[in-house]
Short mmCIF file of N, CA and C in Angstrom, two decimals:
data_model
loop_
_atom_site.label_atom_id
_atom_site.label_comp_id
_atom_site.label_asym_id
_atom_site.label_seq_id
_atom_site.Cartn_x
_atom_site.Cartn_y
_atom_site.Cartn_z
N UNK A 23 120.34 58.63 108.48
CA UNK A 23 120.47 60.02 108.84
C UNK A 23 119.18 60.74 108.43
N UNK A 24 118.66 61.88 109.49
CA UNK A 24 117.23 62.07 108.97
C UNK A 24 117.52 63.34 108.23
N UNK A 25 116.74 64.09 107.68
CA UNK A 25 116.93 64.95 106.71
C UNK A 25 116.45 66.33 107.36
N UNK A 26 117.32 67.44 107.34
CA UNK A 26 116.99 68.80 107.70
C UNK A 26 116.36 69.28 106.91
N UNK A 27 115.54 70.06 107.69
CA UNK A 27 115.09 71.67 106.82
C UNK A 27 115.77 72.67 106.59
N UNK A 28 115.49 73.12 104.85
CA UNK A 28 116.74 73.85 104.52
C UNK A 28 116.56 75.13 105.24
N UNK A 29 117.76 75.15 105.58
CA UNK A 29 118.27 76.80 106.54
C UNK A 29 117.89 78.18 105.65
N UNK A 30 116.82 78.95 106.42
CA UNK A 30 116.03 79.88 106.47
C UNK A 30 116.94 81.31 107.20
N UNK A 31 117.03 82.67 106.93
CA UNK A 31 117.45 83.47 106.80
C UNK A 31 116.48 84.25 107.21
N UNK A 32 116.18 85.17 108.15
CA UNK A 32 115.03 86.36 108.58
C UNK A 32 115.42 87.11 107.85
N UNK A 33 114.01 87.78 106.73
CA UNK A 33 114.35 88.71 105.62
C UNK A 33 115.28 90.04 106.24
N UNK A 34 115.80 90.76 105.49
CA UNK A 34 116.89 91.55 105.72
C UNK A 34 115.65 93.07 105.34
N UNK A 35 116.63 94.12 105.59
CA UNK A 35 116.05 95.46 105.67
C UNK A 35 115.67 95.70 103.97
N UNK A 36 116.54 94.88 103.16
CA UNK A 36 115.65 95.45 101.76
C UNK A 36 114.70 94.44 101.69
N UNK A 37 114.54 93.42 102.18
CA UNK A 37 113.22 92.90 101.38
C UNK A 37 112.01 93.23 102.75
N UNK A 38 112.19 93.44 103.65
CA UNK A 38 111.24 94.76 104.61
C UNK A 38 110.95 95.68 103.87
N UNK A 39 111.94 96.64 103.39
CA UNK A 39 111.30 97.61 102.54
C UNK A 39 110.71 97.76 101.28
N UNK A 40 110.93 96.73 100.56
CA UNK A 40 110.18 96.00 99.05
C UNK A 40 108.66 95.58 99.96
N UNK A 41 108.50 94.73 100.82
CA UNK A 41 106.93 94.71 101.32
C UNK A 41 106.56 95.77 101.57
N UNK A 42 106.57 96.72 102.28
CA UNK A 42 106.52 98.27 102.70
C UNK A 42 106.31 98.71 101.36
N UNK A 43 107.02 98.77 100.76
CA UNK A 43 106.67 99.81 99.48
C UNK A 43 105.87 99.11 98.94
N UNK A 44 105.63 97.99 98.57
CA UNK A 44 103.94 97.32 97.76
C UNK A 44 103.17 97.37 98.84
N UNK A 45 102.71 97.45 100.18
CA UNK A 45 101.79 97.95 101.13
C UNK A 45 101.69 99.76 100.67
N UNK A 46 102.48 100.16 100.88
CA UNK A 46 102.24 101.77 100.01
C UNK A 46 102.12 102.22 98.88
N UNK A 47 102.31 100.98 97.48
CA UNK A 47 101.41 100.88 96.40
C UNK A 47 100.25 100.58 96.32
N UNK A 48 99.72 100.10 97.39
CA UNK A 48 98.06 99.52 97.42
C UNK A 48 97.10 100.07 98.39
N UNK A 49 97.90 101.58 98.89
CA UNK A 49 96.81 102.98 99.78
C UNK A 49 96.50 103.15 98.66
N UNK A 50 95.01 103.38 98.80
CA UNK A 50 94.02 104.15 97.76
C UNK A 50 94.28 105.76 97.44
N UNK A 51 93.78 106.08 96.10
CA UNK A 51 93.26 107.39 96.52
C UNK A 51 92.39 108.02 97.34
N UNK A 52 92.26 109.24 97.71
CA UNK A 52 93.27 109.98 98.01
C UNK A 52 94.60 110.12 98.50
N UNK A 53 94.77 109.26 99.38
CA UNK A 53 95.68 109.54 100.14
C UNK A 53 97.06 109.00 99.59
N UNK A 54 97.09 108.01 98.62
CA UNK A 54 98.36 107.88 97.70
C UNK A 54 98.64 109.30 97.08
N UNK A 55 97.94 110.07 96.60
CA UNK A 55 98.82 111.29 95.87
C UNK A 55 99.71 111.89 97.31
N UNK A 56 99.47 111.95 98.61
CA UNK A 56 99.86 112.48 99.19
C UNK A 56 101.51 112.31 99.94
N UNK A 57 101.46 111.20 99.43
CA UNK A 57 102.45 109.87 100.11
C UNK A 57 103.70 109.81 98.94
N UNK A 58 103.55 110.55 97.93
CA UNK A 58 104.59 110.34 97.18
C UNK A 58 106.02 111.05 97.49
N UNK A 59 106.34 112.09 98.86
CA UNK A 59 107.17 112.45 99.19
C UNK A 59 107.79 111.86 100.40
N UNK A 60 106.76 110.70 100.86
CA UNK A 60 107.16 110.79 102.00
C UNK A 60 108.29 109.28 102.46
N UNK A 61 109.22 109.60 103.07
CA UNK A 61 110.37 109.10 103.00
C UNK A 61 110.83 107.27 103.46
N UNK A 62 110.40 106.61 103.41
CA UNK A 62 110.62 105.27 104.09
C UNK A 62 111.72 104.50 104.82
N UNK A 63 111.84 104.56 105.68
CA UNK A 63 113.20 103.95 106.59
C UNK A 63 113.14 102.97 107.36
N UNK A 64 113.71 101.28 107.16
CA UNK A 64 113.85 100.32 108.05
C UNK A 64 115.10 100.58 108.58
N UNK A 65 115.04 100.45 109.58
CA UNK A 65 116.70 100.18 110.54
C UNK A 65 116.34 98.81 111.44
N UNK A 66 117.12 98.41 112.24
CA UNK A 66 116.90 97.55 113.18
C UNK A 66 116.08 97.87 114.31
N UNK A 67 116.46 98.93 114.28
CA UNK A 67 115.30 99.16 116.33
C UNK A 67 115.36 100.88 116.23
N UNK A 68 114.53 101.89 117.18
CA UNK A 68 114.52 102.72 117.03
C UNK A 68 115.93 103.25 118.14
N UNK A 69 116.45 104.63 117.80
CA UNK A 69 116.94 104.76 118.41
C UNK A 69 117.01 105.22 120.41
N UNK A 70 117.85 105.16 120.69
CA UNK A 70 117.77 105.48 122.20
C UNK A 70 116.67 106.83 122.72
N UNK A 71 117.38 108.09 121.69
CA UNK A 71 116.36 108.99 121.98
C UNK A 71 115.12 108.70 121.37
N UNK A 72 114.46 108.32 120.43
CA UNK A 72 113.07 108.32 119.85
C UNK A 72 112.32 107.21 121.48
N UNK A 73 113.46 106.07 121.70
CA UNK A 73 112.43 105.70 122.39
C UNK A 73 112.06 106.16 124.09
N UNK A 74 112.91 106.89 124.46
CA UNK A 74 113.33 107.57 125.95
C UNK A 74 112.13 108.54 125.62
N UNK A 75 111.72 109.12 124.44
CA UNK A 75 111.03 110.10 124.15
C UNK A 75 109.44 109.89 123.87
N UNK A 76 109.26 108.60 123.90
CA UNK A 76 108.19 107.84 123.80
C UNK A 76 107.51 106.86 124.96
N UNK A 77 108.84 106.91 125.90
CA UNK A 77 108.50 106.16 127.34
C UNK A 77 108.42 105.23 126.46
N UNK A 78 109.36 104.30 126.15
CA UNK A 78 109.53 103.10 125.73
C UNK A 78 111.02 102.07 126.05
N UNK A 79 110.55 101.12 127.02
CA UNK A 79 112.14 100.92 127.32
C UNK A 79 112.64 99.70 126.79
N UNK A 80 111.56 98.72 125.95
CA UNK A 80 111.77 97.68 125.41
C UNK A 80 112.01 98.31 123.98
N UNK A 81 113.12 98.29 122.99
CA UNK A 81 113.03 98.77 121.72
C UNK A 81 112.00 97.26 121.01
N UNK A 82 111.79 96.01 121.26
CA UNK A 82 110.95 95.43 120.93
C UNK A 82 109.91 95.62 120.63
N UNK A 83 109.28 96.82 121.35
CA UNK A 83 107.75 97.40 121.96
C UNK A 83 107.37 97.93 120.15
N UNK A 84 108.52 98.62 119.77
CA UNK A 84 107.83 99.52 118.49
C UNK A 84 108.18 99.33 117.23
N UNK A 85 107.14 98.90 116.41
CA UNK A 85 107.58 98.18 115.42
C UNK A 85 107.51 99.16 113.92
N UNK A 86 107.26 100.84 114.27
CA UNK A 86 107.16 101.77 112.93
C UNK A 86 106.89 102.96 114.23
N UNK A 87 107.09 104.01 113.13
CA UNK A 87 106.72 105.24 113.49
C UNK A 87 106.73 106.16 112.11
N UNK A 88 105.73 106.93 112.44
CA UNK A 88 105.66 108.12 111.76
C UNK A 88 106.20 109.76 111.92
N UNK A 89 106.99 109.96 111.07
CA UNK A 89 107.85 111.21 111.98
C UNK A 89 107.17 112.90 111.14
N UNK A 90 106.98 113.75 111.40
CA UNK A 90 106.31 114.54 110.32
C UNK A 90 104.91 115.36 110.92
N UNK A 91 104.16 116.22 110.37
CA UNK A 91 103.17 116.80 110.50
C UNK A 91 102.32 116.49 109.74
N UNK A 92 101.36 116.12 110.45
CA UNK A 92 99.78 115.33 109.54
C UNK A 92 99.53 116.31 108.67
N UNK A 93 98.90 115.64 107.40
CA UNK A 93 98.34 116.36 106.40
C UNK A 93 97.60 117.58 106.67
N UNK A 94 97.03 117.42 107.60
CA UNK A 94 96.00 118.58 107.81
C UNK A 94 96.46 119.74 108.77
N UNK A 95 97.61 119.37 109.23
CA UNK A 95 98.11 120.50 110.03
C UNK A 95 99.52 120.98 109.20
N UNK A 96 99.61 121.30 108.30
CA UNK A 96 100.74 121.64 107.07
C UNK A 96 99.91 122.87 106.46
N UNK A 97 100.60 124.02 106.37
CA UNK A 97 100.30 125.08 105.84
C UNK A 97 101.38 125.44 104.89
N UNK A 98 101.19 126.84 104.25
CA UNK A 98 102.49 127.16 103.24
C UNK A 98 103.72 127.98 104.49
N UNK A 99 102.91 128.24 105.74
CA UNK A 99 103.72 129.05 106.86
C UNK A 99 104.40 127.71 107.49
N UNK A 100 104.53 126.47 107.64
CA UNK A 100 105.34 126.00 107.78
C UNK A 100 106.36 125.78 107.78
N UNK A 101 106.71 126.53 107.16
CA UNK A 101 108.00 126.97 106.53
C UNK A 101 108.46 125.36 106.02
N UNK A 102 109.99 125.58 106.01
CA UNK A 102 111.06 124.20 105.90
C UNK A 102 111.39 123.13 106.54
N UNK A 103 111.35 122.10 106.49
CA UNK A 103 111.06 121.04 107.19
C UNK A 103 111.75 120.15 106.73
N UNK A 104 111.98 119.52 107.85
CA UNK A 104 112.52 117.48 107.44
C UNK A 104 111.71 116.90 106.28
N UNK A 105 111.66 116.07 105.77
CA UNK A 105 110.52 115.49 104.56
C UNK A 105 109.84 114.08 105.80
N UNK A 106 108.48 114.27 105.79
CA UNK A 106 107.63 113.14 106.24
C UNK A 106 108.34 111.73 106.29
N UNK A 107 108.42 110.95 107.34
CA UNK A 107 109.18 109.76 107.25
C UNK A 107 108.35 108.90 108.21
N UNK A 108 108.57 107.47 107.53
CA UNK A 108 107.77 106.41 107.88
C UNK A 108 109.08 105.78 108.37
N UNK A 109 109.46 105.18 109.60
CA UNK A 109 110.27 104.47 110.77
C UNK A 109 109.92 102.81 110.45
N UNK A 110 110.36 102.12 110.01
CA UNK A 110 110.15 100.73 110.36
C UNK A 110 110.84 100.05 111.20
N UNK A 111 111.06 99.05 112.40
CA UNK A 111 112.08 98.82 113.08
C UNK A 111 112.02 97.28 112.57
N UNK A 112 113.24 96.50 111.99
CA UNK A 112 113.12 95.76 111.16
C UNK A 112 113.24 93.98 112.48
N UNK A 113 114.31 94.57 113.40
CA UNK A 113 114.08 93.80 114.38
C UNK A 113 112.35 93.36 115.47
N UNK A 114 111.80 94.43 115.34
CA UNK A 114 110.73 94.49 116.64
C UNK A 114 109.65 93.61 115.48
N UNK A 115 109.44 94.01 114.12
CA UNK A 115 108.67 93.82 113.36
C UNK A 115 109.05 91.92 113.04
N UNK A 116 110.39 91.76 113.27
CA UNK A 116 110.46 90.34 113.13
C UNK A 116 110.23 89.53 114.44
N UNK A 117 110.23 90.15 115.70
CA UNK A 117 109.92 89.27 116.75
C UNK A 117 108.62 89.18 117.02
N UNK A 118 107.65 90.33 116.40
CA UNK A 118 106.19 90.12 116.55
C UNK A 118 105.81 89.02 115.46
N UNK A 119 106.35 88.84 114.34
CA UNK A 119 105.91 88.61 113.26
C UNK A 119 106.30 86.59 114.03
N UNK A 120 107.34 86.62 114.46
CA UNK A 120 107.51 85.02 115.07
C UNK A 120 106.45 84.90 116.33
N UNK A 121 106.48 85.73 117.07
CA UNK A 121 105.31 85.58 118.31
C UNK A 121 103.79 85.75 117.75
N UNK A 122 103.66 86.00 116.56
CA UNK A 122 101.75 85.98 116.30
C UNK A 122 102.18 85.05 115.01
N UNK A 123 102.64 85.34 114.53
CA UNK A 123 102.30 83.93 113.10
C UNK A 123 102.14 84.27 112.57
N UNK A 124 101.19 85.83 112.42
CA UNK A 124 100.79 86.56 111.40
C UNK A 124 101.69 86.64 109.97
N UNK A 125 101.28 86.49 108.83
CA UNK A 125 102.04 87.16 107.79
C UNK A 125 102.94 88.01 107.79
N UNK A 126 103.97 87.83 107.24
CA UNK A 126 105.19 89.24 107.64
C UNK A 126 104.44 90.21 106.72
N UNK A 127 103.94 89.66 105.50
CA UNK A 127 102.97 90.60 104.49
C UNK A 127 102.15 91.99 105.32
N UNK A 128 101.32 90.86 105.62
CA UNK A 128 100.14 91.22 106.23
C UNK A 128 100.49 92.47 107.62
N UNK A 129 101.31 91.57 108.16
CA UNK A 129 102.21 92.44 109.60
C UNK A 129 102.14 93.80 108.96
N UNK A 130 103.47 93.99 107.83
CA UNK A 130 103.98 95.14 107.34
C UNK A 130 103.41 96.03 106.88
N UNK A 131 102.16 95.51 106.33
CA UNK A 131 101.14 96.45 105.60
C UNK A 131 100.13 96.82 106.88
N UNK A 132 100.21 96.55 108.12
CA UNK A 132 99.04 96.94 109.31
C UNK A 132 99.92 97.83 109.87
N UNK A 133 101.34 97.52 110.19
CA UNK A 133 102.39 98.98 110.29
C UNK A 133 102.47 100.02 109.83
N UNK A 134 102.37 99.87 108.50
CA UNK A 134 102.79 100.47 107.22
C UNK A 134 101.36 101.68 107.17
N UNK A 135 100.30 100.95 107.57
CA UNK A 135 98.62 101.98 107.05
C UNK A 135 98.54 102.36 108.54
N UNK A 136 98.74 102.00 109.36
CA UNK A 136 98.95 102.44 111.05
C UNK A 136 99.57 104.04 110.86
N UNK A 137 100.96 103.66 110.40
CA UNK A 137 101.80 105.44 110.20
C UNK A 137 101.21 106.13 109.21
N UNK A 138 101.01 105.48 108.22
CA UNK A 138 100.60 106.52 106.88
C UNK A 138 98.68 107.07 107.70
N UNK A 139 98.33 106.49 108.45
CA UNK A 139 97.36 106.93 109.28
C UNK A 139 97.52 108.21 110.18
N UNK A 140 98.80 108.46 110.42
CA UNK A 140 99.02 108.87 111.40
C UNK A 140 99.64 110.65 110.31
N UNK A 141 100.16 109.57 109.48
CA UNK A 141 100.26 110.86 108.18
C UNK A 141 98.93 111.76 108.01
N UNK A 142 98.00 111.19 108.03
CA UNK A 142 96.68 111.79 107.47
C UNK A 142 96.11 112.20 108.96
N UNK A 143 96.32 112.31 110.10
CA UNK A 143 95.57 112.55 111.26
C UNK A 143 94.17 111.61 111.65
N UNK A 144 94.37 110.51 110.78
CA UNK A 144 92.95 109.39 111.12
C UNK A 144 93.22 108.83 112.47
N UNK A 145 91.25 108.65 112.55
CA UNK A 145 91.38 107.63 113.83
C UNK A 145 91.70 106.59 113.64
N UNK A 146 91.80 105.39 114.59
CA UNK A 146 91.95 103.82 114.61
C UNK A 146 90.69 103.14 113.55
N UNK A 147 89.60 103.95 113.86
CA UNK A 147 88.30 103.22 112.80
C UNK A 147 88.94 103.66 111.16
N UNK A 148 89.27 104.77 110.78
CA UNK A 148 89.41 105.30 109.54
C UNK A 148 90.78 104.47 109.29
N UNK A 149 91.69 104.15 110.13
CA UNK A 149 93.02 103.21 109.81
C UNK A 149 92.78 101.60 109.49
N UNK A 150 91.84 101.48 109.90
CA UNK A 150 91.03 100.17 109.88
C UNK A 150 90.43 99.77 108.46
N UNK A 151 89.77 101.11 108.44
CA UNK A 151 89.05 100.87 106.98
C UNK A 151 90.17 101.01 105.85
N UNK A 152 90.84 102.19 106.35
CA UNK A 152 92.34 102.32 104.78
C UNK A 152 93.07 100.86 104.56
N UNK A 153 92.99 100.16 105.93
CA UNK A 153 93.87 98.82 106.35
C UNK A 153 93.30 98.03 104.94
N UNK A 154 92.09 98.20 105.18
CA UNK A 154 90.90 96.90 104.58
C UNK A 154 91.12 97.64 103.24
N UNK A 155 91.16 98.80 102.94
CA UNK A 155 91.05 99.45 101.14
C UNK A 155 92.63 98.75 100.68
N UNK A 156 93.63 98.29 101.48
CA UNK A 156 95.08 98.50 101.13
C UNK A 156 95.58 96.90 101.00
N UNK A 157 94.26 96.34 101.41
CA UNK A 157 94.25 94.61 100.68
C UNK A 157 94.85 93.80 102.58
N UNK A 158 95.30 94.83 103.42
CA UNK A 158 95.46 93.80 104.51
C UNK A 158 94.54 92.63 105.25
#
């Protein structure tokens, strides 16, 4: 009889969000003081409206989002608000992560500095470089 490989389990939404949160222990300053309110959420897929609202009809397609007003467009006239939230979709993030090979690490933390990018109003070059300060 030949011998199996022991049966493997696709990490679940807390250990998604344990990588996520050590990818958001390892943004540099500045932009870590800024990040300490802001809210973290894996679910499985985004919902119907976020993605109808995004022209997105594969929920596969999106693997995070950033929900919130960039740093730089926040005043004290803002009044009251939702608190800043980072979207992880725990499903889309595991079918990319089997279709490239890539590190689920590595994956989570290019998601993870992608939104918190999107927190700060950076371009793709400045997300690139935070990517590279944040050990991805």
């Amino acid at each position: 009889m030949s011998e199996q490989a022991p049966l493997q389990f696709a990490p679940d939404a807390a250990r998604i969000e344990a990588l996520a949160r050590t990818a958001l222990a390892r943004i540099p300053e500045p932009f870590a003081e800024h990040l300490k309110d802001v809210v973290l959420l894996v679910e499985e897929f985004a919902d119907d409206e976020t993605l109808d609202a995004m022209e997105i009809e594969d929920p596969f397609a999106l693997t995070g989002l950033y929900h919130g007003l960039p740093v730089g467009e926040k005043s004290a006239w803002t009044g009251v608000a939702m608190p800043d939230r980072i979207h992880l979709y725990r499903r889309a993030l595991l079918d990319e992560w089997v279709e490239t090979g890539v590190a689920l690490e590595a994956l989570i933390t290019h998601v993870v500095v992608h939104e918190v990018g999107h927190h700060f109003g950076l371009s793709d070059a400045d997300m690139h470089a935070l990517e590279e300060a944040a050990g991805a």
